[in-house]
Tab-separated table of C-alpha atoms in Angstrom:
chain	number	residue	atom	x	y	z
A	3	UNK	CA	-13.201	-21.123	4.029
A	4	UNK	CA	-9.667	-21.931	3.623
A	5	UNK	CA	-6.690	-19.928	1.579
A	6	UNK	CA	-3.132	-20.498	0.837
A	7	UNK	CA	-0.529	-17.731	0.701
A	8	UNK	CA	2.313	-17.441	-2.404
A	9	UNK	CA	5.278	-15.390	-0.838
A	10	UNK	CA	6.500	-15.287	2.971
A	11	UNK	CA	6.871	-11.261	2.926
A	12	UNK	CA	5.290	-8.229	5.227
A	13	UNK	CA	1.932	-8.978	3.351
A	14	UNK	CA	2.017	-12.713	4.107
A	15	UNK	CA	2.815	-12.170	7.091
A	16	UNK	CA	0.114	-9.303	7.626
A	17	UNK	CA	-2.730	-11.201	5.804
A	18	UNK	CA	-2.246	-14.435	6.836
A	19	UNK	CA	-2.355	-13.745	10.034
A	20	UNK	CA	-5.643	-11.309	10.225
A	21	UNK	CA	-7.566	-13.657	8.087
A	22	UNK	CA	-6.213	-16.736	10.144
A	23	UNK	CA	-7.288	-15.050	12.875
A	24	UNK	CA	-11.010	-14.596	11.664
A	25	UNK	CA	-11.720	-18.170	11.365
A	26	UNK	CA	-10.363	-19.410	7.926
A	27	UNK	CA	-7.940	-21.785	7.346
A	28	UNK	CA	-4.171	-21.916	5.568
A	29	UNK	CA	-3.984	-25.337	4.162
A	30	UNK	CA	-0.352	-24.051	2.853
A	31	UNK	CA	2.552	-21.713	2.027
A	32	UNK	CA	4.986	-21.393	-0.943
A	33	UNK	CA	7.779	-19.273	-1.542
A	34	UNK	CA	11.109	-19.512	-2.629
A	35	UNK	CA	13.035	-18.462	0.404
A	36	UNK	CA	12.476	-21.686	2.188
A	37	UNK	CA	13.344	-20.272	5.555
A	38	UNK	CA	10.944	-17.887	6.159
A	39	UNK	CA	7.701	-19.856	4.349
A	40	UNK	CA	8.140	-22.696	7.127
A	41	UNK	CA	8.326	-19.631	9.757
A	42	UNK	CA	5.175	-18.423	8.215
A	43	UNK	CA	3.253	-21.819	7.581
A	44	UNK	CA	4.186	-22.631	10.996
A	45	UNK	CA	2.679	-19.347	12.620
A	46	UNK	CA	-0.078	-19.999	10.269
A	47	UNK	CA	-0.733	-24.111	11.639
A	48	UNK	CA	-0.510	-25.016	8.179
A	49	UNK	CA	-0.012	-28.130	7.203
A	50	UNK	CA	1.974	-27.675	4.392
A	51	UNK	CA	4.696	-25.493	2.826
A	52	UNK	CA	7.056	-25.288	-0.127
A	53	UNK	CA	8.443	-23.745	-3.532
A	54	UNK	CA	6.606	-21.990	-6.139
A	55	UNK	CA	6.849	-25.448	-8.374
A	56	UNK	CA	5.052	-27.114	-5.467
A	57	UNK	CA	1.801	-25.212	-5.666
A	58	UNK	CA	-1.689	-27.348	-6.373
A	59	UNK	CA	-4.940	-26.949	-7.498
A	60	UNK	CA	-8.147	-26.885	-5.111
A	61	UNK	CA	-5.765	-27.456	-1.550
A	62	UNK	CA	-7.467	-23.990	-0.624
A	63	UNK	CA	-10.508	-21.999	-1.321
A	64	UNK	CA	-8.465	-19.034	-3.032
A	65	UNK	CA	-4.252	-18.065	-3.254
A	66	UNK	CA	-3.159	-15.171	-2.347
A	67	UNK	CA	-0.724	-14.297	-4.147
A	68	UNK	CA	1.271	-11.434	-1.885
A	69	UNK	CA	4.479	-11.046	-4.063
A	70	UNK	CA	6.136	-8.227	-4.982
A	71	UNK	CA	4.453	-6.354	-7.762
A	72	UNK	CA	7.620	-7.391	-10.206
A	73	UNK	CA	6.958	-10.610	-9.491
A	74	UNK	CA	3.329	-10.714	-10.117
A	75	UNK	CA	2.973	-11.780	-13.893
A	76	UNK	CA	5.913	-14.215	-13.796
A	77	UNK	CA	4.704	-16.590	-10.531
A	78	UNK	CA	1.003	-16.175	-11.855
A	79	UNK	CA	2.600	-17.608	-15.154
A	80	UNK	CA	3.341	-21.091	-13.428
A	81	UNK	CA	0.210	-21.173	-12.151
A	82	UNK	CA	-2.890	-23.163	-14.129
A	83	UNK	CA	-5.886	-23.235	-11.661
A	84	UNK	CA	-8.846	-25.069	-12.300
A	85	UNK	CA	-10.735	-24.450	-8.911
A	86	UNK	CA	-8.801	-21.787	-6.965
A	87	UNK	CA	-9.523	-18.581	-6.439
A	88	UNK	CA	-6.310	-16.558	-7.571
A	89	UNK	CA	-5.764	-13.059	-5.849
A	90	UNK	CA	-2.958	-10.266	-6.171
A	91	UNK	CA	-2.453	-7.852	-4.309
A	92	UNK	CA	-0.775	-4.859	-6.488
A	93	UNK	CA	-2.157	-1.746	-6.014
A	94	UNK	CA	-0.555	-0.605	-9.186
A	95	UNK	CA	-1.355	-3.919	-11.596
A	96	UNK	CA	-4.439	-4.279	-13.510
A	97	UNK	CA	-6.895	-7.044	-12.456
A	98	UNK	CA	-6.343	-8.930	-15.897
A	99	UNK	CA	-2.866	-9.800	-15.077
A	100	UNK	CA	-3.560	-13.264	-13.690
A	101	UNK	CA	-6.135	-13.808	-15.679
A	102	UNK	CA	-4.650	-17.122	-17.418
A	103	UNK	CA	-4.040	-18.654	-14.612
A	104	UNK	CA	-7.501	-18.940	-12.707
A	105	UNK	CA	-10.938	-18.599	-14.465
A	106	UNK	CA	-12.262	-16.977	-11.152
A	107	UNK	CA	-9.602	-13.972	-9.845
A	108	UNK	CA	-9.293	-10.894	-8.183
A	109	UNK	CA	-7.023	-8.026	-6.634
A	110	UNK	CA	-7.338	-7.180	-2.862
A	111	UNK	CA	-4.996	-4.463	-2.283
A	112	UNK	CA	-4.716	-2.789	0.938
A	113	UNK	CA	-4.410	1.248	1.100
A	114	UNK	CA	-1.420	1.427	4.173
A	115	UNK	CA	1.692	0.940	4.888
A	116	UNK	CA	1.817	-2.553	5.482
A	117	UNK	CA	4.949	-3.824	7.930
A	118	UNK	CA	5.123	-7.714	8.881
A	119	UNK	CA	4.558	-6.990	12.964
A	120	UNK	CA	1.773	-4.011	12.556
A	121	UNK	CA	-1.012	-5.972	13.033
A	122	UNK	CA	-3.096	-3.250	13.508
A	123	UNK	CA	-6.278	-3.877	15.952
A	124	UNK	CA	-8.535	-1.311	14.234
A	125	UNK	CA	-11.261	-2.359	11.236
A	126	UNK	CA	-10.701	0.716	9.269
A	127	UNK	CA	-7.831	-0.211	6.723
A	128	UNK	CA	-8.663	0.781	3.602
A	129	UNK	CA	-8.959	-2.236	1.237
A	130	UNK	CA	-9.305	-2.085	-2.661
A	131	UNK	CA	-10.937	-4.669	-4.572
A	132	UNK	CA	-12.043	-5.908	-8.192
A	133	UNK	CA	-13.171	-9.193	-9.152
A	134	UNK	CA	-13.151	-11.010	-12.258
A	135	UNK	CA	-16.726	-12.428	-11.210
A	136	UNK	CA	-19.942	-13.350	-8.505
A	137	UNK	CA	-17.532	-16.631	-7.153
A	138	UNK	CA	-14.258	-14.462	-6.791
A	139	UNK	CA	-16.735	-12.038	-4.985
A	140	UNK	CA	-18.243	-14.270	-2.949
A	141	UNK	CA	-15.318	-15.493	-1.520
A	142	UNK	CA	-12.631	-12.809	-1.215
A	143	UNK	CA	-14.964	-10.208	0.194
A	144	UNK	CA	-15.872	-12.791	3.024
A	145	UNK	CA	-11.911	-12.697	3.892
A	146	UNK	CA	-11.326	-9.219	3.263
A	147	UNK	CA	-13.901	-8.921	5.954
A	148	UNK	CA	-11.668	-10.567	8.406
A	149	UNK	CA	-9.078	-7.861	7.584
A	150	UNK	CA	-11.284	-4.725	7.566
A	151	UNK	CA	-14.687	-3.461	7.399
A	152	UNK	CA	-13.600	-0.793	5.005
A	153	UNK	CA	-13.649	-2.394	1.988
A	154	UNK	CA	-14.461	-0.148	-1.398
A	155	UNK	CA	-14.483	-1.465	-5.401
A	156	UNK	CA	-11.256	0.209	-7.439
A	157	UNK	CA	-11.400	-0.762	-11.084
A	158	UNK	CA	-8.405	-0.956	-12.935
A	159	UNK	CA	-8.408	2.811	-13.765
A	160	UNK	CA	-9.335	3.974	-10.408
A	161	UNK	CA	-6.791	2.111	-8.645
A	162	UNK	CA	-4.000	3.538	-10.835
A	163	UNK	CA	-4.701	7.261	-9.374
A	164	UNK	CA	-5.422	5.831	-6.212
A	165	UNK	CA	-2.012	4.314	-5.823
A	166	UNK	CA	-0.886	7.697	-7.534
A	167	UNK	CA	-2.147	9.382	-4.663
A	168	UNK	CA	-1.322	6.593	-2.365
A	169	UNK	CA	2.712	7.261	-3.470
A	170	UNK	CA	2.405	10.765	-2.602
A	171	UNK	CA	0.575	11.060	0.239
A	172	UNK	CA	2.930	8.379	1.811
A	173	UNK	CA	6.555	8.315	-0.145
A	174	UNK	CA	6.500	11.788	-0.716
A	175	UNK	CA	5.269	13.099	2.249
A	176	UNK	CA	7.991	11.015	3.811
A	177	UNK	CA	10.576	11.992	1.689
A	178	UNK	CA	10.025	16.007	2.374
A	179	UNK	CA	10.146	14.871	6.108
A	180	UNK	CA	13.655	13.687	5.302
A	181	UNK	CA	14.788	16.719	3.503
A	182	UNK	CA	13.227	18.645	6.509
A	183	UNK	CA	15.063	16.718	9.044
A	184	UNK	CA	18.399	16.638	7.285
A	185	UNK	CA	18.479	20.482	6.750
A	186	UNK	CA	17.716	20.767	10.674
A	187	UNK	CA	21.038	18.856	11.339
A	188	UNK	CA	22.824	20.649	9.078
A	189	UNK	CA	21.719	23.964	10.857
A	190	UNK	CA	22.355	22.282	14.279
A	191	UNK	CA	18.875	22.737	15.063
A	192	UNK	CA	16.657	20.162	16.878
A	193	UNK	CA	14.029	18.171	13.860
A	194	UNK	CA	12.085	17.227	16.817
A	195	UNK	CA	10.923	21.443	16.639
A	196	UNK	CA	8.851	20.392	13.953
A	197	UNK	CA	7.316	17.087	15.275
A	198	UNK	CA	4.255	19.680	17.099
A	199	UNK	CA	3.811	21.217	13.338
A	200	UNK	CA	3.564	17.880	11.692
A	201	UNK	CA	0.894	16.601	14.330
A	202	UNK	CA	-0.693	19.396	14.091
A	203	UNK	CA	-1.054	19.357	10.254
A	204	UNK	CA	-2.377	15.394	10.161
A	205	UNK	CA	-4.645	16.048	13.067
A	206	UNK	CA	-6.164	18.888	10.521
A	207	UNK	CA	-6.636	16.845	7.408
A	208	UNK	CA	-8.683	14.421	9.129
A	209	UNK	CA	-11.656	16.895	9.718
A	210	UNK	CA	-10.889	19.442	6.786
A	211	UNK	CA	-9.643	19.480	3.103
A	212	UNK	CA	-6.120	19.942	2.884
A	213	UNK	CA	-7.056	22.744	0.225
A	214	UNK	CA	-9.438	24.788	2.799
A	215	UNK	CA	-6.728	24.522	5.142
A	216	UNK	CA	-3.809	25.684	3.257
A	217	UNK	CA	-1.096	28.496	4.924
A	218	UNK	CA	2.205	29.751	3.748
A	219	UNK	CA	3.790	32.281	1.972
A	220	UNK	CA	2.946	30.711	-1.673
A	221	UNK	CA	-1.075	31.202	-0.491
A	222	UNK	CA	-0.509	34.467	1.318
A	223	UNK	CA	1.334	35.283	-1.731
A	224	UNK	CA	4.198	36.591	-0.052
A	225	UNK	CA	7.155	36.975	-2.571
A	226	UNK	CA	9.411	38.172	0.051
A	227	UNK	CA	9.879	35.166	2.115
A	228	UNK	CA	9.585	32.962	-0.630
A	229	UNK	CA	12.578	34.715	-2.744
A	230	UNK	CA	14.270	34.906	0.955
A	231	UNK	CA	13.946	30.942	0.785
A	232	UNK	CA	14.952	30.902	-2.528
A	233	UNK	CA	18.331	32.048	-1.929
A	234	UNK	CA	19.047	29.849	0.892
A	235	UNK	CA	18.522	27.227	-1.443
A	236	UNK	CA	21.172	28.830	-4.142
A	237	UNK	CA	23.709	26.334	-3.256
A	238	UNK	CA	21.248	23.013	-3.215
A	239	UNK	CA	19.863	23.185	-6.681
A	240	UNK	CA	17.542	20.128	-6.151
A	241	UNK	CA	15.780	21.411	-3.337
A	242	UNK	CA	15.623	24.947	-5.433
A	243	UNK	CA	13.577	23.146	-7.884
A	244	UNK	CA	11.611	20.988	-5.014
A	245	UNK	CA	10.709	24.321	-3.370
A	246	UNK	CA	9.692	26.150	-6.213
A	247	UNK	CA	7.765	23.303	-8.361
A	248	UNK	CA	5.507	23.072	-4.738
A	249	UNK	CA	5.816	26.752	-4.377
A	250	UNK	CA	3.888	27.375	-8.217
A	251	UNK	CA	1.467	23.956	-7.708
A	252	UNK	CA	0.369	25.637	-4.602
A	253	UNK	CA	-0.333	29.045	-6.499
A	254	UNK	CA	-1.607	27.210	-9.628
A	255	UNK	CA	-4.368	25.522	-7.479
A	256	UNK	CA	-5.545	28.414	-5.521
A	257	UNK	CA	-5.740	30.697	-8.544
A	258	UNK	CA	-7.887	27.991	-9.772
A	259	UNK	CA	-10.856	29.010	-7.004
């Protein structure tokens, strides 16, 4: 099968070169940094590249169209396919979005962290899809496959609390790291204390739920230390209200069992 790529980003990059790699061919690349689509159609052998007003009709099997979510709806707008298969790749965009600009179309959207150079080796990357019908099917799922073996159906609905979850298991999680390390270096104490306790907590949630798992004070119930942390956070009144809305959402859910 053969596929063409719209955008020259860390999911071009990613894509292209996993599904390259599994025996289909890029027949072309368009973007509108020109710089950095000839880098990509060039790691891709393709034999063409160019602008978003360049793009044709039946030169590939199916266009993915790995642009930023923002940018979604407006390049799909310039885009009339008769033949192609038209894919997006927004976790957070309904499947209907392109819809006018393919009769056959679809949404591929991977559950990770995706970074141009992490070409991960492993087959287990989770990857959403919905299809608009049997010929989209056909032929995304058999490139998907050259991605992942992990491949589950998300409609529209489903996908929204996905990436939902998705944000806070990964941005959020993130962010409290942040907080964590920055009020380590204002203490003069050493962030890498905590890198054990982090591990340690990951390693857990992959053989356990998180909610059978759950320690603390806010489980154990124990007001002292909590008001003691409280009070160190008198001064920081967005952390106060960090600490406290996970403080009560921890004691809301176990009150719940």
């Amino acid at each position: 099968m053969t596929f063409s790529i719209i955008g020259s980003g860390n999911i071009a990059w990613f894509f292209g070169k996993k599904i390259a790699a599994g025996g289909h061919q890029c027949k072309a690349v368009y973007g509108r940094n020109e710089a950095t689509v000839k880098e990509l159609s060039d790691a891709l052998l393709s034999p063409k590249f160019g602008g978003i007003d360049d793009i044709q009709d039946e030169i590939s099997d199916v266009c993915f169209l790995a642009v930023s979510d923002a940018a979604v709806a407006e390049v799909a707008a310039k885009l009339h396919f008769k033949k192609t298969i038209l894919v997006h790749m927004a976790g957070a965009l309904p499947l209907d979005t392109i819809k006018n600009a393919s009769p056959d179309y679809a949404v591929l959207w991977p559950v990770y962290s995706i970074l141009r150079n992490n070409a991960t080796a492993h087959r287990d990357m989770p990857l959403a899809w919905n299809v608009s019908g049997d010929r989209a099917k056909r032929f995304v799922l058999e490139m998907a496959h050259a991605v992942s073996d992990n491949l589950f159906e998300a409609k529209d609905e489903q996908r929204k609390w996905l990436h939902l979850s998705a944000v806070m298991t990964n941005n959020f999680i993130n962010h409290l790291l942040s907080i964590n390390e920055k009020i380590c270096a204002e203490n003069h104490l050493p962030a890498s204390s905590l890198q054990p306790l982090i591990t340690q907590t990951f390693e857990r949630v992959k053989h356990a739920s998180p909610a059978t798992i759950q320690t603390g004070p806010a489980i154990r119930k124990d007001e002292a230390t909590i008001e003691q942390h409280l009070k160190l956070l008198e001064a920081q009144p967005a952390l106060y209200k960090v600490y406290e809305a996970m403080t009560n959402s921890i004691k809301a859910m176990h009150k719940m069992k």
